[in-house]
Every structure is written in structure tokens, then in C-alpha cells.
């Protein structure tokens, strides 16, 4: 489902564990473990930059967000635009700009690495791989671990690193083997029936490639979704994953697979600060977690681009 109204509202259910059911295509999961209700914000693809009024846009989004009662925020990746193809002065400036603007949020924030949060990967940057900030170190030095998990009010939240840096200094969507092993162990360590939320920047499940004609030249790397998603989502069949929150594509999308809702959460930057992306305006998600399910709504904040290029 893609919502294209300016004041978009998604009621995203389908996160129920469906324990004890035998519906076709839905695994039989353990009974849902009780948890306390809470609300969090999913704020993704801020793409902070000094151009196109992006700082003012992020400021407006964060001011609106801090007025919404929530326990914490999850930043879904692509904090800045863009560290991949620039040198250290620009990359440092972008991150400083992001941090100053993010002070407006005044909420605890859990961070997800995005592809644009990797420094100097493109050869045009002039950066050597020996640079101490190269690649994901830029993110780690500023935000911490690349993948991790935490617990909140009886719900287990897993944040993944979906960025694969390729040998030719590009990127693809990929969850690497050590991380998959870590994820399998982390899920197995949870008490039976624990409700689980997963966060990834590049989507595990999406139909985004079906929404427009394919490019004249096929991309060299699989960058719109995680190429080895099948290795990850098969793990979820044994657990009560009540929602997977995704960024990267700047659209609103809700796909249910094996009873798990895969929810792509739009973008604070909309169409990279140029208006709407496939009808999705600038915004962020407010997610209520209660009774073993997630319900989300998309909040816009009134940004008006100075250079409309709506899609």
C-alpha cells in the first residue's frame, strides 16, 4: 500500500503474532508474551545538507516530533547527504550540521546506519581506504555500533546494518554473514513469545522496483533492497516479529509476508528535498506498540521545497 495524500495516515496492523493459527503461508508462532504499551518515532532519511533549506526542514520536523509523546526515536539511516563521495571537510561539516539540528529533537535516539552515512567510499571522494574515517568508521565514531539490540517495556528491538560496501567501492543492500549469525543467536536468546521489532535502512521486503519503468541501464549493484534478504526473513518464521521498519526508498509501503508487516517509513527529506517521492511527502512515523502489534501513522510537517521535482 502506498498512501499519496498530503496528510497521510497509515493504520498499519498485521503485526499480530498469529499464534496458534494455521492460515496458509503464516508460520505457527508461540503465544505472544505480554508487554507494556509504548510509542516511538521512526524518523528516517533526513539527508541533512546546507542546500535546499534542508536544515530548516529538519528543524521543523524535529520540533513537531518533540511535541508528540513518545518514549524514544529511531533514526532509520541516511542522516546526512552525502558522505559517500566527498572529502573530509564536507563530510565533517554535514555531520556537525546534523548533530546541531538533531538537538531540537530532545528525545533519546537509536541510530541506524544508512548508505549515505558511509564516508569516502566512492573513488570521486579522493579518500583512501586507509583514512581513519573511511567507510562505516565515520558512522561508528559518531553514533556507535553498526548493529545491536535493546529491550523496552517487554519488547525486543533489533537494529541492523544493511549496507554492503563492494570491492569496487560502491554499495549494495546486504546483511553480512557475521551479522546473520549474531542475529540468529540474539533471537534465540529471547524468552519464547517475546514481541520483536526489527529496523533496517535498506529494505528487506519492498516492491519499489515495480512502481516505475526500469532504468535504461541496469544498476551495477543491488541497491534498492537487501540482496540476501531471504537469509534474514526466514529467521523470523520462528519468532514473534511484530514489525520491520525500513527506510532508504523514501516511500510509504506496507507489505505483509508470513504474518510480518514490513513497513517502509517515508522520509523527512521527501524526494531529497525536492517535494514528493512517488506521492509520499516529507514526514516521519509515529508508532504505537500495544497488545503484540504495531500501529503507525505518517506525520507531515508543512515543508515546502524551493525546487519542486515531485514524482
Coordinates of C-alpha atoms in Angstrom, one line a residue:
X1 CA 0.0 0.0 0.0
X2 CA 1.3 3.5 -0.9
X3 CA -0.6 6.5 0.6
X4 CA -0.4 9.6 -1.6
X5 CA -2.4 12.1 0.3
X6 CA -0.6 15.2 1.7
X7 CA -1.8 14.4 5.3
X8 CA -1.1 10.7 5.0
X9 CA -2.3 8.3 7.7
X10 CA -1.5 4.7 7.7
X11 CA -3.1 2.2 10.0
X12 CA -0.5 -0.5 9.9
X13 CA -1.8 -3.6 11.6
X14 CA -1.0 -7.1 10.7
X15 CA 1.8 -7.2 13.3
X16 CA 0.0 -9.8 15.4
X17 CA 2.0 -13.0 16.0
X18 CA -1.0 -15.0 14.9
X19 CA -0.1 -17.7 17.4
X20 CA -1.9 -21.0 17.1
X21 CA -3.3 -20.2 13.7
X22 CA -2.9 -22.5 10.6
X23 CA -3.6 -19.9 7.9
X24 CA -1.9 -20.6 4.7
X25 CA 1.6 -19.0 4.5
X26 CA 1.6 -17.9 8.1
X27 CA 4.0 -19.9 10.4
X28 CA 2.7 -21.2 13.7
X29 CA 4.5 -19.0 16.3
X30 CA 4.5 -19.2 20.1
X31 CA 1.8 -17.3 22.1
X32 CA 2.6 -13.6 22.4
X33 CA 4.4 -12.7 25.6
X34 CA 2.8 -9.8 27.5
X35 CA 4.4 -6.3 27.3
X36 CA 3.7 -2.7 28.2
X37 CA 2.3 -0.4 25.6
X38 CA 4.5 2.5 24.3
X39 CA 5.0 4.9 21.4
X40 CA 8.2 5.6 19.5
X41 CA 9.1 7.7 16.4
X42 CA 10.6 6.3 13.3
X43 CA 12.5 9.2 11.6
X44 CA 14.4 8.2 8.5
X45 CA 16.3 9.7 5.6
X46 CA 16.9 13.2 7.0
X47 CA 19.6 13.8 4.4
X48 CA 20.9 16.9 6.2
X49 CA 22.7 19.4 4.0
X50 CA 23.0 23.1 3.8
X51 CA 21.4 23.3 0.4
X52 CA 17.6 23.3 -0.5
X53 CA 16.6 24.6 3.0
X54 CA 17.3 21.1 4.4
X55 CA 18.4 22.4 7.8
X56 CA 15.2 24.4 8.2
X57 CA 13.2 21.4 7.1
X58 CA 14.8 19.0 9.6
X59 CA 14.4 21.6 12.3
X60 CA 10.7 21.8 11.5
X61 CA 10.4 18.1 11.5
X62 CA 12.2 17.7 14.8
X63 CA 10.2 20.5 16.5
X64 CA 7.0 18.7 15.5
X65 CA 8.3 15.4 16.6
X66 CA 9.3 16.5 20.1
X67 CA 5.7 17.6 20.6
X68 CA 4.5 14.1 20.2
X69 CA 4.5 12.0 23.4
X70 CA 7.0 9.1 22.7
X71 CA 9.5 7.1 24.7
X72 CA 12.3 7.4 22.1
X73 CA 13.1 7.8 18.4
X74 CA 14.8 5.5 16.0
X75 CA 16.7 7.3 13.2
X76 CA 16.4 4.9 10.2
X77 CA 19.6 6.0 8.4
X78 CA 20.9 8.4 5.9
X79 CA 21.5 11.1 8.5
X80 CA 23.4 13.3 6.0
X81 CA 23.6 13.9 2.3
X82 CA 26.1 12.8 1.3
X83 CA 29.3 11.3 2.8
X84 CA 29.9 8.7 0.1
X85 CA 31.5 10.9 -2.5
X86 CA 33.1 13.8 -0.6
X87 CA 36.2 14.6 1.3
X88 CA 36.7 15.1 5.0
X89 CA 35.9 18.8 5.2
X90 CA 32.4 18.4 3.7
X91 CA 31.7 15.1 5.5
X92 CA 32.6 16.7 8.9
X93 CA 30.5 19.8 8.2
X94 CA 27.5 17.6 7.3
X95 CA 27.7 15.6 10.5
X96 CA 28.2 18.7 12.6
X97 CA 25.1 20.2 11.0
X98 CA 23.1 17.1 11.7
X99 CA 24.1 17.0 15.3
X100 CA 23.3 20.7 15.9
X101 CA 19.9 20.3 14.2
X102 CA 19.1 17.0 16.0
X103 CA 19.4 18.7 19.3
X104 CA 15.9 20.0 18.5
X105 CA 14.5 16.5 19.0
X106 CA 15.1 16.3 22.7
X107 CA 14.4 12.5 22.8
X108 CA 16.6 9.5 23.3
X109 CA 17.6 8.4 19.7
X110 CA 18.7 5.0 18.5
X111 CA 20.7 5.2 15.2
X112 CA 20.7 3.1 12.1
X113 CA 23.5 3.2 9.5
X114 CA 22.4 4.3 6.0
X115 CA 24.4 4.1 2.8
X116 CA 24.9 7.9 2.8
X117 CA 26.4 7.7 6.3
X118 CA 29.5 5.9 4.9
X119 CA 32.5 8.2 4.3
X120 CA 34.6 8.4 1.2
X121 CA 33.5 5.1 -0.4
X122 CA 33.2 6.5 -3.9
X123 CA 36.5 7.0 -5.6
X124 CA 35.5 10.5 -6.7
X125 CA 35.8 11.5 -3.0
X126 CA 39.6 11.2 -3.3
X127 CA 39.6 9.4 0.1
X128 CA 41.8 6.4 0.5
X129 CA 40.6 3.3 2.4
X130 CA 43.4 3.8 4.9
X131 CA 41.7 7.0 6.0
X132 CA 40.7 6.7 9.7
X133 CA 37.1 7.8 9.0
X134 CA 36.7 5.7 5.8
X135 CA 33.5 3.8 5.2
X136 CA 31.5 2.8 8.3
X137 CA 34.0 4.2 10.8
X138 CA 32.5 7.6 10.1
X139 CA 29.2 6.4 11.5
X140 CA 30.7 4.3 14.3
X141 CA 32.8 7.2 15.6
X142 CA 29.7 9.4 15.9
X143 CA 26.8 7.1 16.6
X144 CA 28.1 3.8 17.9
X145 CA 27.6 0.2 17.0
X146 CA 26.6 -0.8 13.4
X147 CA 24.1 -3.4 14.6
X148 CA 22.7 -4.0 18.1
X149 CA 19.6 -4.8 20.1
X150 CA 17.9 -3.3 23.1
X151 CA 14.8 -4.0 25.2
X152 CA 11.9 -1.7 26.0
X153 CA 8.9 -2.5 28.1
X154 CA 9.0 -6.1 27.2
X155 CA 9.6 -5.6 23.5
X156 CA 13.0 -6.6 21.9
X157 CA 14.2 -4.2 19.3
X158 CA 16.9 -5.2 16.8
X159 CA 18.7 -2.6 14.6
X160 CA 20.6 -4.0 11.6
X161 CA 23.4 -2.8 9.3
X162 CA 22.1 -3.3 5.8
X163 CA 25.0 -1.7 3.9
X164 CA 27.4 -3.8 2.0
X165 CA 30.5 -1.9 0.7
X166 CA 31.6 -3.6 -2.5
X167 CA 35.1 -4.3 -3.8
X168 CA 34.8 -1.7 -6.5
X169 CA 33.9 1.0 -3.9
X170 CA 30.2 1.1 -4.3
X171 CA 27.4 -0.2 -2.1
X172 CA 24.7 -2.8 -2.1
X173 CA 22.0 -3.9 0.2
X174 CA 23.4 -6.8 2.2
X175 CA 23.4 -8.3 5.7
X176 CA 26.7 -10.0 6.1
X177 CA 27.3 -13.5 7.4
X178 CA 28.7 -12.5 10.9
X179 CA 25.7 -10.3 11.4
X180 CA 23.3 -13.0 10.4
X181 CA 24.9 -15.4 12.9
X182 CA 24.7 -12.7 15.6
X183 CA 21.0 -12.1 14.7
X184 CA 20.2 -15.8 14.9
X185 CA 21.8 -16.0 18.3
X186 CA 20.1 -12.8 19.5
X187 CA 16.7 -14.0 18.5
X188 CA 17.2 -17.5 20.0
X189 CA 18.2 -15.9 23.3
X190 CA 14.8 -14.2 23.8
X191 CA 12.2 -15.7 26.1
X192 CA 9.6 -17.6 24.0
X193 CA 6.9 -15.4 22.6
X194 CA 8.8 -12.1 23.1
X195 CA 7.5 -9.4 20.7
X196 CA 10.3 -8.3 18.4
X197 CA 10.7 -5.2 16.2
X198 CA 13.4 -5.0 13.6
X199 CA 14.9 -1.9 12.0
X200 CA 16.9 -1.8 8.7
X201 CA 17.8 1.1 6.4
X202 CA 17.8 -0.7 3.1
X203 CA 14.5 -2.7 2.9
X204 CA 14.3 -6.4 3.4
X205 CA 11.0 -6.6 1.6
X206 CA 9.8 -4.0 -0.9
X207 CA 8.0 -3.7 -4.2
X208 CA 9.6 -0.3 -5.0
X209 CA 11.2 -1.6 -8.3
X210 CA 7.6 -2.2 -9.6
X211 CA 6.4 1.4 -9.3
X212 CA 8.2 2.9 -12.3
X213 CA 9.8 1.8 -15.5
X214 CA 13.2 0.1 -15.1
X215 CA 16.3 2.3 -15.8
X216 CA 17.7 2.2 -19.3
X217 CA 21.0 1.0 -17.9
X218 CA 20.6 -1.7 -15.2
X219 CA 22.4 -0.8 -12.0
X220 CA 25.7 -2.5 -11.3
X221 CA 24.8 -3.4 -7.8
X222 CA 21.6 -4.4 -6.0
X223 CA 21.0 -1.2 -4.0
X224 CA 17.2 -0.8 -3.5
X225 CA 16.7 -3.8 -1.3
X226 CA 18.8 -6.3 0.6
X227 CA 20.1 -8.9 -1.9
X228 CA 20.2 -11.7 0.6
X229 CA 17.0 -10.9 2.5
X230 CA 15.9 -14.5 2.2
X231 CA 18.6 -15.4 4.7
X232 CA 17.2 -12.9 7.2
X233 CA 13.4 -13.1 6.9
X234 CA 13.5 -16.9 7.1
X235 CA 14.7 -16.5 10.7
X236 CA 11.6 -14.5 11.6
X237 CA 9.3 -17.5 11.0
X238 CA 10.1 -18.9 14.4
X239 CA 9.7 -15.7 16.4
X240 CA 7.0 -13.0 17.1
X241 CA 8.3 -10.3 14.9
X242 CA 5.6 -7.7 15.0
X243 CA 7.1 -5.2 12.7
X244 CA 10.1 -4.5 10.4
X245 CA 10.7 -0.7 9.9
X246 CA 12.7 0.3 6.8
X247 CA 14.0 3.4 5.1
X248 CA 16.1 4.2 2.0
X249 CA 13.4 4.4 -0.7
X250 CA 11.6 7.5 0.6
X251 CA 8.1 5.9 0.1
X252 CA 5.3 4.7 2.3
X253 CA 4.8 1.0 1.9
X254 CA 3.2 -1.9 3.9
X255 CA 3.9 -5.4 2.8
X256 CA 2.9 -8.5 4.9
X257 CA 4.9 -11.7 4.4
X258 CA 4.4 -14.7 6.6
X259 CA 2.4 -12.6 9.0
X260 CA 5.2 -10.0 9.5
X261 CA 4.5 -6.4 8.4
X262 CA 7.4 -4.8 6.5
X263 CA 6.8 -1.0 6.8
X264 CA 8.8 1.5 4.8
X265 CA 8.5 4.8 6.6
X266 CA 8.8 7.6 4.0
X267 CA 11.5 10.3 4.5
X268 CA 11.9 13.5 6.4
X269 CA 13.5 14.8 3.2
X270 CA 10.7 13.6 0.9
X271 CA 12.2 13.5 -2.7
X272 CA 15.6 14.5 -1.4
X273 CA 14.2 18.0 -0.5
X274 CA 12.6 18.3 -3.9
X275 CA 9.0 17.6 -2.9
X276 CA 7.1 14.3 -3.1
X277 CA 8.6 10.8 -3.9
X278 CA 6.0 8.6 -5.6
X279 CA 3.4 10.8 -3.9
X280 CA 5.0 10.5 -0.4
X281 CA 5.6 13.9 1.2
X282 CA 8.2 14.9 3.7
X283 CA 7.4 13.3 7.1
X284 CA 8.1 10.7 9.8
X285 CA 6.2 7.9 11.5
X286 CA 4.6 7.7 14.9
X287 CA 4.4 4.1 16.0
X288 CA 2.2 2.8 18.8
X289 CA 3.1 -0.6 20.2
X290 CA 0.4 -2.4 22.1
X291 CA -1.1 -5.9 22.5
X292 CA 1.5 -7.5 20.3
X293 CA 1.0 -5.3 17.3
X294 CA 2.3 -2.1 15.8
X295 CA 0.1 0.7 14.5
X296 CA 1.7 3.6 12.7
X297 CA 0.7 7.0 11.3
X298 CA 2.7 9.2 9.0
X299 CA 3.1 12.8 10.2
X300 CA 3.9 15.6 7.7
X301 CA 5.2 18.9 8.9
X302 CA 4.5 21.5 6.3
X303 CA 7.8 21.7 4.4
X304 CA 7.6 23.5 1.0
X305 CA 10.5 22.8 -1.4
X306 CA 12.2 25.7 -3.2
X307 CA 12.9 23.4 -6.2
X308 CA 9.9 21.2 -6.9
X309 CA 10.6 17.9 -8.6
X310 CA 7.7 15.8 -7.4
X311 CA 7.4 12.2 -8.5

